[in-house]
PDB file of C-alpha atoms in Angstrom:
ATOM      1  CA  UNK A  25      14.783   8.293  -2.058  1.00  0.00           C
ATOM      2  CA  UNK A  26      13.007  10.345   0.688  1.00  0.00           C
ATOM      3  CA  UNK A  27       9.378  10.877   1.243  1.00  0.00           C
ATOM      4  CA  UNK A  28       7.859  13.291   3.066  1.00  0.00           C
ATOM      5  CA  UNK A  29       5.097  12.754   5.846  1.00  0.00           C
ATOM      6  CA  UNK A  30       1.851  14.388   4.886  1.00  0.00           C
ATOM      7  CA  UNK A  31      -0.325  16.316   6.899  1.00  0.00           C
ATOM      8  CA  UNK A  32      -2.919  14.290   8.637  1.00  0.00           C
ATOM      9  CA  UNK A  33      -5.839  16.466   8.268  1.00  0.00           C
ATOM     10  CA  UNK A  34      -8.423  15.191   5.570  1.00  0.00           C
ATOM     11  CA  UNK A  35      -8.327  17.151   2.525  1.00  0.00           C
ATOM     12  CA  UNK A  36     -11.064  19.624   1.275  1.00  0.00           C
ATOM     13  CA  UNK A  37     -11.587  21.215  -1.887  1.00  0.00           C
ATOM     14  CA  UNK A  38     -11.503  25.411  -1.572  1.00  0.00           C
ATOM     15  CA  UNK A  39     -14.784  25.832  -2.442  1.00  0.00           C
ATOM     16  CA  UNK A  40     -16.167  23.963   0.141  1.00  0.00           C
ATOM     17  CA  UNK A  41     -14.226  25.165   2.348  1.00  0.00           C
ATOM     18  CA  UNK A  42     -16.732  27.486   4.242  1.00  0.00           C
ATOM     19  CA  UNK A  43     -19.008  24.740   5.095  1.00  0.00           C
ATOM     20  CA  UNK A  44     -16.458  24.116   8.201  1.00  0.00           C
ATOM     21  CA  UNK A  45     -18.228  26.503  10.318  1.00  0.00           C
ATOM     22  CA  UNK A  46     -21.607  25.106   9.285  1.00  0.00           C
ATOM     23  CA  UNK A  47     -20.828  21.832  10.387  1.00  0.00           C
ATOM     24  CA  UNK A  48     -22.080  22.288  13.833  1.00  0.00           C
ATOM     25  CA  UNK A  49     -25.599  22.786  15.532  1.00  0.00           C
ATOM     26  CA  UNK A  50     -28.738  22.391  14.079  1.00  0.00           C
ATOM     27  CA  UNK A  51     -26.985  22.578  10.629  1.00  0.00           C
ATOM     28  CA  UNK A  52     -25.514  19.345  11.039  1.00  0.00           C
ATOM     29  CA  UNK A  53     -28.479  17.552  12.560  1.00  0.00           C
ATOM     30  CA  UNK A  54     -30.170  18.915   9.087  1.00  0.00           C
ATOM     31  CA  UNK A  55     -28.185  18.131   6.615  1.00  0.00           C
ATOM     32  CA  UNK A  56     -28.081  14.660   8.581  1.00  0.00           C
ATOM     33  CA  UNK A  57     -31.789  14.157   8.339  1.00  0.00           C
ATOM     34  CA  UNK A  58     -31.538  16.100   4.608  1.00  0.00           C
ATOM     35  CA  UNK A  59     -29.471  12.684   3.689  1.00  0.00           C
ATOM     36  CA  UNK A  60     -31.282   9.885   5.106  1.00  0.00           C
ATOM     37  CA  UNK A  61     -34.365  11.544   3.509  1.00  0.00           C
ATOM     38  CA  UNK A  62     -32.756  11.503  -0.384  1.00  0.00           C
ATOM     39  CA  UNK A  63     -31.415   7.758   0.736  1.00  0.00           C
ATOM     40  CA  UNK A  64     -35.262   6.892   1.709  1.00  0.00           C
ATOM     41  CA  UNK A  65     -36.595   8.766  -1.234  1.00  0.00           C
ATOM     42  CA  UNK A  66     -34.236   6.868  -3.379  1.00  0.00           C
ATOM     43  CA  UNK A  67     -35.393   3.641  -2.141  1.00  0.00           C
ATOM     44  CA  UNK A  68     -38.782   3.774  -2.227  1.00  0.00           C
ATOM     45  CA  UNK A  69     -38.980   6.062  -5.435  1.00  0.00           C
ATOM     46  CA  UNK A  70     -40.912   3.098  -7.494  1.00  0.00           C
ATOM     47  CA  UNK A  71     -43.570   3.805  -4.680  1.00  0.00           C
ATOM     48  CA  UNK A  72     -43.504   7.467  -4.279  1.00  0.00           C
ATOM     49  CA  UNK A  73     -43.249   8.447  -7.897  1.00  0.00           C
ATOM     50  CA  UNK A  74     -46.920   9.023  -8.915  1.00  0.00           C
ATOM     51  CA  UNK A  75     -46.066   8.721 -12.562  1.00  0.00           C
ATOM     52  CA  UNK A  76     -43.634   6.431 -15.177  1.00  0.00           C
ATOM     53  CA  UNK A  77     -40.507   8.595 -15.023  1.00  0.00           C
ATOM     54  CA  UNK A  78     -39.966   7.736 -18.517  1.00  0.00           C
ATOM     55  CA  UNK A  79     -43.987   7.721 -20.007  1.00  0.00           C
ATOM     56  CA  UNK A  80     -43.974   9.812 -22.225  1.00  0.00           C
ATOM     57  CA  UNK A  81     -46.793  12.408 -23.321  1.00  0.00           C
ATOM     58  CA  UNK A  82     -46.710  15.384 -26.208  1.00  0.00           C
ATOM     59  CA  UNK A  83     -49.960  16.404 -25.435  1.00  0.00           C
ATOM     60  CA  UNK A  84     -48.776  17.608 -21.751  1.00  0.00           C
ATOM     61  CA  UNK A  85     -45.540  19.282 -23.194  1.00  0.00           C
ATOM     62  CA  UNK A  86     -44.086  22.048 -20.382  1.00  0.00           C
ATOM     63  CA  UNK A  87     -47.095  21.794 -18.572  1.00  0.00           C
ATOM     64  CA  UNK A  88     -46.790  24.191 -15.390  1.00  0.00           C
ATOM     65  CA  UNK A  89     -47.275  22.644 -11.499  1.00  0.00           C
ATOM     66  CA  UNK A  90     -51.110  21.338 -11.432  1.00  0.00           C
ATOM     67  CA  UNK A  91     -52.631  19.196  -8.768  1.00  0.00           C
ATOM     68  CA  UNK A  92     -51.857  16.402 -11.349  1.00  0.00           C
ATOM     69  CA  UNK A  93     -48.487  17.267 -11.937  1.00  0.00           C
ATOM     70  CA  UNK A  94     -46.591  19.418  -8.721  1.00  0.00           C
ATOM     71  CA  UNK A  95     -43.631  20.127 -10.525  1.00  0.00           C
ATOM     72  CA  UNK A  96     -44.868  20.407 -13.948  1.00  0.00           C
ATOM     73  CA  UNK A  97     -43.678  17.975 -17.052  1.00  0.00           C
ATOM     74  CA  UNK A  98     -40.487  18.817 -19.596  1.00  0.00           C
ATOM     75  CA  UNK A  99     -40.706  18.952 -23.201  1.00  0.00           C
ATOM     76  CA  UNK A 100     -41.430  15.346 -23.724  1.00  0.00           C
ATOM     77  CA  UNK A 101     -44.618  15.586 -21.086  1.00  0.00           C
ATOM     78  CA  UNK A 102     -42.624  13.297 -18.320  1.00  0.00           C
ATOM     79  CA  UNK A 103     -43.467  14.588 -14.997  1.00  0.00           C
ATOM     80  CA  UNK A 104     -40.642  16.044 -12.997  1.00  0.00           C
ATOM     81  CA  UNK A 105     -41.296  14.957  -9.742  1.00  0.00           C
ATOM     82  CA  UNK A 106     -41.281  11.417 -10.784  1.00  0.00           C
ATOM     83  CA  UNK A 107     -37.995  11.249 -12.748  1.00  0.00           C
ATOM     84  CA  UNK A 108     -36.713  13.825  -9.599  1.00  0.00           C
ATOM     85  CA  UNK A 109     -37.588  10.638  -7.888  1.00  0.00           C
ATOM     86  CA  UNK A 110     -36.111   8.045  -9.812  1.00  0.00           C
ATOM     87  CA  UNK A 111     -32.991   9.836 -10.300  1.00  0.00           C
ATOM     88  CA  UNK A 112     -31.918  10.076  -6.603  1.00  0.00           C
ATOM     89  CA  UNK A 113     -31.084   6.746  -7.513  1.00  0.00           C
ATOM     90  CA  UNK A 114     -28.597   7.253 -10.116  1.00  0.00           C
ATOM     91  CA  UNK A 115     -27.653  10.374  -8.573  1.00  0.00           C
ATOM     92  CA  UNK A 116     -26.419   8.206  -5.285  1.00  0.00           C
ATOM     93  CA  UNK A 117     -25.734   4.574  -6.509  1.00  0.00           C
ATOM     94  CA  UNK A 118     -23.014   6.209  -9.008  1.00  0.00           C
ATOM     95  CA  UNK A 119     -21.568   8.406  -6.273  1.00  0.00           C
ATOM     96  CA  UNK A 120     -21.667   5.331  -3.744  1.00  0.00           C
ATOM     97  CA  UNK A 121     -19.738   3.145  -5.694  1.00  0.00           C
ATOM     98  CA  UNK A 122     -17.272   5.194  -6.702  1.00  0.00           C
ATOM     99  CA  UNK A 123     -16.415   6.231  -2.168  1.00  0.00           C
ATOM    100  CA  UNK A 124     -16.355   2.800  -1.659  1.00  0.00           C
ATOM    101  CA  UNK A 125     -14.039   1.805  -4.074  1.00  0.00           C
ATOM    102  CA  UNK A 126     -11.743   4.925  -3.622  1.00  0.00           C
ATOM    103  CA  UNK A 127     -11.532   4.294   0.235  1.00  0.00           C
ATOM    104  CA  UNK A 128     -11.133   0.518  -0.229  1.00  0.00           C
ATOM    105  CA  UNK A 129      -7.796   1.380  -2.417  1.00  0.00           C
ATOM    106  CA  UNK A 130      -6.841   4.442  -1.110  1.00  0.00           C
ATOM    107  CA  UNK A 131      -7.058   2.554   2.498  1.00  0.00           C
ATOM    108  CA  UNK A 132      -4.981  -0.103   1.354  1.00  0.00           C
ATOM    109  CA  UNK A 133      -2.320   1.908   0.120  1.00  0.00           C
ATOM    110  CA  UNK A 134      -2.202   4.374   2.769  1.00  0.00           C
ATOM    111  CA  UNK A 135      -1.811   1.590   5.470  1.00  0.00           C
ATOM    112  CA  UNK A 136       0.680  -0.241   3.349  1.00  0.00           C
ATOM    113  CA  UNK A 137       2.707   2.562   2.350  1.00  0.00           C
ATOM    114  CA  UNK A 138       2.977   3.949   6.152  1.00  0.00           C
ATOM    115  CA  UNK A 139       3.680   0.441   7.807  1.00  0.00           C
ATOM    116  CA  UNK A 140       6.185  -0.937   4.985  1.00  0.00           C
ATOM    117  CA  UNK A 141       7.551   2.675   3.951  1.00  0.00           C
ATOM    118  CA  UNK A 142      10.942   2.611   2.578  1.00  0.00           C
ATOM    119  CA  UNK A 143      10.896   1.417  -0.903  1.00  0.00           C
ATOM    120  CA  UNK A 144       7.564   0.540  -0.933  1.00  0.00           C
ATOM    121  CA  UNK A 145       6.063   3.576   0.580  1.00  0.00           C
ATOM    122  CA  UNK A 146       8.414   5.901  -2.431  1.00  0.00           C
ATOM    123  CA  UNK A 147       7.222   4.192  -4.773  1.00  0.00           C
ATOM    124  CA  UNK A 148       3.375   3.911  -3.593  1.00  0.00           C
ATOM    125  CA  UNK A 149       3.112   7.472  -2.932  1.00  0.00           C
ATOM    126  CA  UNK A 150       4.709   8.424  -6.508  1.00  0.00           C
ATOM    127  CA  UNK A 151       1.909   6.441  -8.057  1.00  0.00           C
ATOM    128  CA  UNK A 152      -0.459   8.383  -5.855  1.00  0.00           C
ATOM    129  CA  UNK A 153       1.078  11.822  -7.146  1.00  0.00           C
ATOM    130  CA  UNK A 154       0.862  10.725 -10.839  1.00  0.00           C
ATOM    131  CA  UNK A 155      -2.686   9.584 -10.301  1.00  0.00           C
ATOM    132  CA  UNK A 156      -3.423  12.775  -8.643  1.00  0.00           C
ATOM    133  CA  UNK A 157      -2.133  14.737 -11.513  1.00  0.00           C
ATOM    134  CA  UNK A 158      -4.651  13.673 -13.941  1.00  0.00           C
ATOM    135  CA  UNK A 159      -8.127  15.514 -13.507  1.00  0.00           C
ATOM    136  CA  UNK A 160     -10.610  13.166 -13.016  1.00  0.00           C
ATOM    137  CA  UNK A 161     -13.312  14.641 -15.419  1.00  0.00           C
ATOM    138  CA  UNK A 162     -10.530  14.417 -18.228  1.00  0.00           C
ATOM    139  CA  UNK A 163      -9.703  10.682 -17.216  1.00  0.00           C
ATOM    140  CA  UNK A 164     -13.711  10.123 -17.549  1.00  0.00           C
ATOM    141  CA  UNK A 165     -13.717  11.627 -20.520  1.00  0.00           C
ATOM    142  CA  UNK A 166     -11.035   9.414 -22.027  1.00  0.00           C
ATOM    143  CA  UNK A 167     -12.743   6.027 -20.884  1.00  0.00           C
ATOM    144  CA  UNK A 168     -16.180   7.440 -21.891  1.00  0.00           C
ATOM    145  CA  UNK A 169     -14.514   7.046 -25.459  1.00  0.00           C
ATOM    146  CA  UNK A 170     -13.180   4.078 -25.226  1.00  0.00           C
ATOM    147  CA  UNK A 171     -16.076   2.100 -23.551  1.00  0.00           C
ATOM    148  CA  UNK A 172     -19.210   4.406 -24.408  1.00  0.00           C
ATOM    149  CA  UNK A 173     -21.556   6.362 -22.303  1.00  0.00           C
ATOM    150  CA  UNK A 174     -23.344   4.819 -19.180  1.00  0.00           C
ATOM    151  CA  UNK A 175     -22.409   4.872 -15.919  1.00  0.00           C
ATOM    152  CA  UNK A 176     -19.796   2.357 -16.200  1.00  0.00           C
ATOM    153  CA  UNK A 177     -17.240   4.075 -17.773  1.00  0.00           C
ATOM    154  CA  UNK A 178     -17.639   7.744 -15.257  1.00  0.00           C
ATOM    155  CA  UNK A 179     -18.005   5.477 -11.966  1.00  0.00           C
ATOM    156  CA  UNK A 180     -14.513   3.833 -12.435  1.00  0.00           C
ATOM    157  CA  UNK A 181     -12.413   6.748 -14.092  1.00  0.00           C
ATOM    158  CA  UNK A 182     -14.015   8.847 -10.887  1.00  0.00           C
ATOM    159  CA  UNK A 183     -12.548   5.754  -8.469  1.00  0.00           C
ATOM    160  CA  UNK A 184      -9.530   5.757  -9.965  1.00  0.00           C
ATOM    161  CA  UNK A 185      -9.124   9.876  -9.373  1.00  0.00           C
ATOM    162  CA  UNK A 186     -10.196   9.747  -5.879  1.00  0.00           C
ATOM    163  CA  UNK A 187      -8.152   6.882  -4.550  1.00  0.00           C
ATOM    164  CA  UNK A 188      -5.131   9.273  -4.206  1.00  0.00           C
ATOM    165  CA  UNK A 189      -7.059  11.980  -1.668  1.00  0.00           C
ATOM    166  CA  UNK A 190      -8.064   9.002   0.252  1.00  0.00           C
ATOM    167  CA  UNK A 191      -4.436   7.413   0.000  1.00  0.00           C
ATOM    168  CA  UNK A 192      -2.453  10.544   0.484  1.00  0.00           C
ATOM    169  CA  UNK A 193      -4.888  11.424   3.916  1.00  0.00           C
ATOM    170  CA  UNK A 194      -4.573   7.581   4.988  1.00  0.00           C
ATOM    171  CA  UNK A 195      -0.721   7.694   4.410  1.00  0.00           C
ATOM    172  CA  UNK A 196       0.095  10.843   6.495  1.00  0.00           C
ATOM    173  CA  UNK A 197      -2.702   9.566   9.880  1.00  0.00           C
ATOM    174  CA  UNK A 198      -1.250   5.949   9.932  1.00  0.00           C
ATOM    175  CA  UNK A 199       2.308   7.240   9.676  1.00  0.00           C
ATOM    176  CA  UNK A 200       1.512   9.654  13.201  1.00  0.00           C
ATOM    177  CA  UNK A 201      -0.422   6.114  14.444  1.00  0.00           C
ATOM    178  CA  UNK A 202       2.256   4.140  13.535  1.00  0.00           C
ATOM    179  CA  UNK A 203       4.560   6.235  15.743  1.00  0.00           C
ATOM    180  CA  UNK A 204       2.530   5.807  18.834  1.00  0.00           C
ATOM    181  CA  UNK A 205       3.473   3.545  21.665  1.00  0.00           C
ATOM    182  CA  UNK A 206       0.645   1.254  21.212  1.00  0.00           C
ATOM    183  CA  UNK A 207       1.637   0.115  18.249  1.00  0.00           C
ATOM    184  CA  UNK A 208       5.013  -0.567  19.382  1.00  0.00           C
ATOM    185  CA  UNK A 209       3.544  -2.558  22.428  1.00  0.00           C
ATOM    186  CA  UNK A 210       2.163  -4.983  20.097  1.00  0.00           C
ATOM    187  CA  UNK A 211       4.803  -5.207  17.454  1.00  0.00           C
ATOM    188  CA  UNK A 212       7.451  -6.004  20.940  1.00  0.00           C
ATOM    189  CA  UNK A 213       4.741  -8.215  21.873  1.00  0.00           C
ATOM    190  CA  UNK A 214       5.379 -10.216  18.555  1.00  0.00           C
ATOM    191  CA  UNK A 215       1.913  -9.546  16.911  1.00  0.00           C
ATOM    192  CA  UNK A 216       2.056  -9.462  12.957  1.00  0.00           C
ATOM    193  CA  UNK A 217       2.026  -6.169  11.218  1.00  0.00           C
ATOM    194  CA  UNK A 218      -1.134  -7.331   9.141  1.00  0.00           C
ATOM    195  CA  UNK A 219      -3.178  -8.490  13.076  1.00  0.00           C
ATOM    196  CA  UNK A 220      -2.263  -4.778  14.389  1.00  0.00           C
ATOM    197  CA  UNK A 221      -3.191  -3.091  11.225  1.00  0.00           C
ATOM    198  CA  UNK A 222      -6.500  -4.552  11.246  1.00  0.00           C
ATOM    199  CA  UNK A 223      -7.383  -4.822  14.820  1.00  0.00           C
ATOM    200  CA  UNK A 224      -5.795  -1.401  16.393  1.00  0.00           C
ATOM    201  CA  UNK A 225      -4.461   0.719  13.514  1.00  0.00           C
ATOM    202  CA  UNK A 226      -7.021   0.553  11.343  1.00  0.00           C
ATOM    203  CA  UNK A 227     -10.438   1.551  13.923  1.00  0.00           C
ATOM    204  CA  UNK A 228      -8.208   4.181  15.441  1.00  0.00           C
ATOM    205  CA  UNK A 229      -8.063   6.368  11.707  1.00  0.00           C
ATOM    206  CA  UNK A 230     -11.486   4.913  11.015  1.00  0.00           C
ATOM    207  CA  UNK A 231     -13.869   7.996  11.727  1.00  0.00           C
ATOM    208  CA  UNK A 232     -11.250  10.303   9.632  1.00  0.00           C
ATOM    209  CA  UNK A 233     -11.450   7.834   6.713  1.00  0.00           C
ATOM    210  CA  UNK A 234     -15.264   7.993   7.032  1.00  0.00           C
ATOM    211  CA  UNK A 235     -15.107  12.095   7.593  1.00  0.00           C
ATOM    212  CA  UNK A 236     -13.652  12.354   4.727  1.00  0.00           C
ATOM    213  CA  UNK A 237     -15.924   9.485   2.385  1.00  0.00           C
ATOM    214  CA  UNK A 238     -18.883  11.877   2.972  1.00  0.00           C
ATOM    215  CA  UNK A 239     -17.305  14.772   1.709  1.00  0.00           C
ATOM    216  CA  UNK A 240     -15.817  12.903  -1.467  1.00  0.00           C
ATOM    217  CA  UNK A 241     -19.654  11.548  -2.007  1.00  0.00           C
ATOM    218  CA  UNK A 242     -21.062  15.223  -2.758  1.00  0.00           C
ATOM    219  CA  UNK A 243     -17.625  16.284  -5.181  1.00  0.00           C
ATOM    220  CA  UNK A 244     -18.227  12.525  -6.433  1.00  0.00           C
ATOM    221  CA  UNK A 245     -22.097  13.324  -7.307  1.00  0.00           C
ATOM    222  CA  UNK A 246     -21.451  16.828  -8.509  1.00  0.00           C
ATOM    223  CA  UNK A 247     -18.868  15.057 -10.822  1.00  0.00           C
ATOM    224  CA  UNK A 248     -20.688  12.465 -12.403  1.00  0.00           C
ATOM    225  CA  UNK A 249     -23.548  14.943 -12.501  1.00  0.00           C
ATOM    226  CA  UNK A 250     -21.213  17.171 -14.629  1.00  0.00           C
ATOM    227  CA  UNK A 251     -20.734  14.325 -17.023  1.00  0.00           C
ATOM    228  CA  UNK A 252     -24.317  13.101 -17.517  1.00  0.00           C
ATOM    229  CA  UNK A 253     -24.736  16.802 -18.294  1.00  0.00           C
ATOM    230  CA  UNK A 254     -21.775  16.733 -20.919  1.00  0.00           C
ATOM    231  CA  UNK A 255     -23.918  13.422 -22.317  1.00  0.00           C
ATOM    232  CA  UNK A 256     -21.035  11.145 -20.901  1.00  0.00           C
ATOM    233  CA  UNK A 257     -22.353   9.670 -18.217  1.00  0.00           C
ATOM    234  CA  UNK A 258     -26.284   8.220 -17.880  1.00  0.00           C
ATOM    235  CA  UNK A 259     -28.136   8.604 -21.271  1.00  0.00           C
ATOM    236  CA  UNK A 260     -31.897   9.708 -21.669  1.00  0.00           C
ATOM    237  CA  UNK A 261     -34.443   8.313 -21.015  1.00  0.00           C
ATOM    238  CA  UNK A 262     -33.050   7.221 -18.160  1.00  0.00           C
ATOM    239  CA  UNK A 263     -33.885   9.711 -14.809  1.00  0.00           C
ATOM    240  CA  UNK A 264     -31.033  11.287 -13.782  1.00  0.00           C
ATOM    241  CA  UNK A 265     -30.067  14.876 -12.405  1.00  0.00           C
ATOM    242  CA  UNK A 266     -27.122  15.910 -14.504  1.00  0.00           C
ATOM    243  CA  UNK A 267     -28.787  14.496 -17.563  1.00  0.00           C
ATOM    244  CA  UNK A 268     -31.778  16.388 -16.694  1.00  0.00           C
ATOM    245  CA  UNK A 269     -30.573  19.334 -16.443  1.00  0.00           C
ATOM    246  CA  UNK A 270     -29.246  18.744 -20.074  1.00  0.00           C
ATOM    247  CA  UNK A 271     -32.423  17.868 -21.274  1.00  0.00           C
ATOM    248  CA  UNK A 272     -33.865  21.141 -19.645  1.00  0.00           C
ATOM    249  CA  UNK A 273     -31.923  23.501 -21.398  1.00  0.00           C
ATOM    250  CA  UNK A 274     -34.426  23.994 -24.206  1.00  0.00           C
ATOM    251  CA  UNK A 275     -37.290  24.608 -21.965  1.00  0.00           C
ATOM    252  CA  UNK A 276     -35.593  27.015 -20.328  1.00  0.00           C
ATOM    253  CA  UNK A 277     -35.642  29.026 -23.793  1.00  0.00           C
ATOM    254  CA  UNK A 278     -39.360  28.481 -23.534  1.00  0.00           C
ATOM    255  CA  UNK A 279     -40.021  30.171 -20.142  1.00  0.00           C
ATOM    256  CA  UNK A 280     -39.938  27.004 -18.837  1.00  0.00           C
ATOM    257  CA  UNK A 281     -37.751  27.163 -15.276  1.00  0.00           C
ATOM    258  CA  UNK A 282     -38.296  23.755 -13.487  1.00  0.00           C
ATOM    259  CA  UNK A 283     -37.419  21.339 -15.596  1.00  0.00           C
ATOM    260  CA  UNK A 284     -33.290  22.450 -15.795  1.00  0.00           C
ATOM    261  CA  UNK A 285     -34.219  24.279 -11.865  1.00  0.00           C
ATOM    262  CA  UNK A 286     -35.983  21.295  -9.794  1.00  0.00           C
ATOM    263  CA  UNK A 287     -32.686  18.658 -10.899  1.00  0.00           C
ATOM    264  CA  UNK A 288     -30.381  22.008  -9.927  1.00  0.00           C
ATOM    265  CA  UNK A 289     -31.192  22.290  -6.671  1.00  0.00           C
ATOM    266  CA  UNK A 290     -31.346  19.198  -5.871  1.00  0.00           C
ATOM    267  CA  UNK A 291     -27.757  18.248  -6.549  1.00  0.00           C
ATOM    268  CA  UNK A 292     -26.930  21.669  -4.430  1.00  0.00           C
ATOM    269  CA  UNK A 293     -29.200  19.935  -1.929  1.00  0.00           C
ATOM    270  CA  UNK A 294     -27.123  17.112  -1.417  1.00  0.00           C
ATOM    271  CA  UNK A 295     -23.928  18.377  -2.128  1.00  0.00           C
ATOM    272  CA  UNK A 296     -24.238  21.193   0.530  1.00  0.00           C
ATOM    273  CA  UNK A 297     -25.692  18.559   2.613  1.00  0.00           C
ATOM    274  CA  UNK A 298     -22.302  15.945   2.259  1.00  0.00           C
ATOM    275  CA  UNK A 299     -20.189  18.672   2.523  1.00  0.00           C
ATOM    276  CA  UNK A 300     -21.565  19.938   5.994  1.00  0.00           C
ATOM    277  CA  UNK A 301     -21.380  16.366   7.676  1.00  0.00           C
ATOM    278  CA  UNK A 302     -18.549  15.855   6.229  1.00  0.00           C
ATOM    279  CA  UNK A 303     -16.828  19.116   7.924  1.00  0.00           C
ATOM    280  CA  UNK A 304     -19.149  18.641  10.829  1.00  0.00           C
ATOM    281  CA  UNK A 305     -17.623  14.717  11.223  1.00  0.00           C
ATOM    282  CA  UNK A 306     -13.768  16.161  10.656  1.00  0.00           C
ATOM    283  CA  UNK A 307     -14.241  19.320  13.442  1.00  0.00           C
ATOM    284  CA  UNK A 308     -15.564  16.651  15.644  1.00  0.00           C
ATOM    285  CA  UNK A 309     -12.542  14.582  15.366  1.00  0.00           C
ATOM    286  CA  UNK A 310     -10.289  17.222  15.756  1.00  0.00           C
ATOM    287  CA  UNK A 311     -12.127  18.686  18.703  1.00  0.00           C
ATOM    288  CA  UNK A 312     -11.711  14.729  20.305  1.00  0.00           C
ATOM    289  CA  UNK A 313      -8.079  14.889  19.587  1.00  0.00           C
ATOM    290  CA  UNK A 314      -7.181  17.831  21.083  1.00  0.00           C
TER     291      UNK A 314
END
């Protein structure tokens, strides 16, 4: 059976597309400090949040922004700033986990398929395609009913959807790095495929892999967003953004904007923000390659 070499540029989604062009300039120094401040917030949100994200309080139902309360509280009188807070957390521990373990075996079975290929690489890169075939929100979906809601179930259905971009994009780089004389050196030299691999192949397709992680964080935390929203992913009272937004529906009905708005914008925030480092990392590349 034949198999046919993939391109080796990383793979974007259309929408996101446009964000190529942004990823230069001040843009990308932006959306670079953007990210490190959501990590910081995340991490010190037991500090910064002035209020128990999940304290509850009838009395201040929809309350508008006050000096007590800068984002106003939702219908169960929690302030919004606080569980904004606290649910960076969720929103990037979920989305963190679900990159690493998507690169790890996407990695794995890139580099494998393109150093053994024959046999091995047909039949890794079939598994890929049927992998890829399956939406990832459906396969969520499916495991959310079998396990129950929670992060649990979303974070490893959304690995197992990923690990194909990352596989397909490591297959088709370390097939072209595989064909350069370097490698060759080595392999004449009588170094083991597994020592060059991890000592030459692997650094040189490095900064692509990790182009193309960032980029895969923001679709990841839009996903899993989408889910807590659909009630599949991290349950109330927990702070989180998708679920959030969920919860904000009714006040919206009310004349109430910021409790569905304030979680809204900022999973645009970092998505936008992902999505122009990412492009910003991959243009770079390119540019170095040329």
């Amino acid at each position: 059976m034949t198999t046919t070499t993939l391109p080796s540029v990383p793979y974007r989604r259309p929408g996101l597309r446009g964000l190529r062009l942004l990823g230069r300039g001040p843009l990308f120094a932006i959306s670079v400090a953007v990210l490190a401040a959501l990590v910081l917030v995340a991490v010190l949100a037991p500090v910064l949040a002035p209020y128990d994200p999940e304290a509850l309080d009838l009395s201040a139902s929809l309350v508008g922004t006050t000096g007590d309360h800068l984002l106003g509280t939702d219908q169960s009188g929690r302030d919004i700033l606080s569980r904004l807070l606290h649910g960076a957390r969720t929103g990037l521990l979920g989305p963190l986990l679900v990159v690493a373990v998507s690169t790890l075996l996407g990695t794995l079975l890139g580099v494998v398929a393109a150093w053994r290929g024959g046999w091995a690489d047909a039949v890794l890169s079939r598994s890929m395609d049927l992998v890829f075939a399956i939406p990832g929100l459906l396969l969520a979906i499916l495991l959310v009913s079998v396990v129950g809601p929670g992060m649990t179930a979303p974070v490893i259905a959304m690995a197992v959807a990923y690990t194909p971009y990352v596989g397909r994009l490591v297959r088709g780089i370390a097939r072209q790095e595989k064909a350069r004389p370097y490698i060759e050196a080595y392999v004449v030299q009588g170094w083991s495929g597994r020592t060059v691999c991890l000592r030459h192949l692997l650094p040189n397709i490095a900064p692509t892999v990790f182009a193309q992680s960032a980029m895969n964080f923001g679709y990841a935390l839009m996903d899993l967003a989408a889910l807590s929203f659909l009630g599949f992913g991290v349950q109330p009272p927990t702070a989180d953004w998708g679920a959030m937004i969920n919860e904000g529906q009714g006040a919206v009905l009310q004349g109430a904007m910021l409790p569905a708005l304030a979680p809204s914008a900022c999973i645009v925030l970092a998505v936008v923000a992902f999505g122009i480092v990412g492009e910003g990392l991959a243009d770079r590349i390119a540019r170095r390659e040329k």
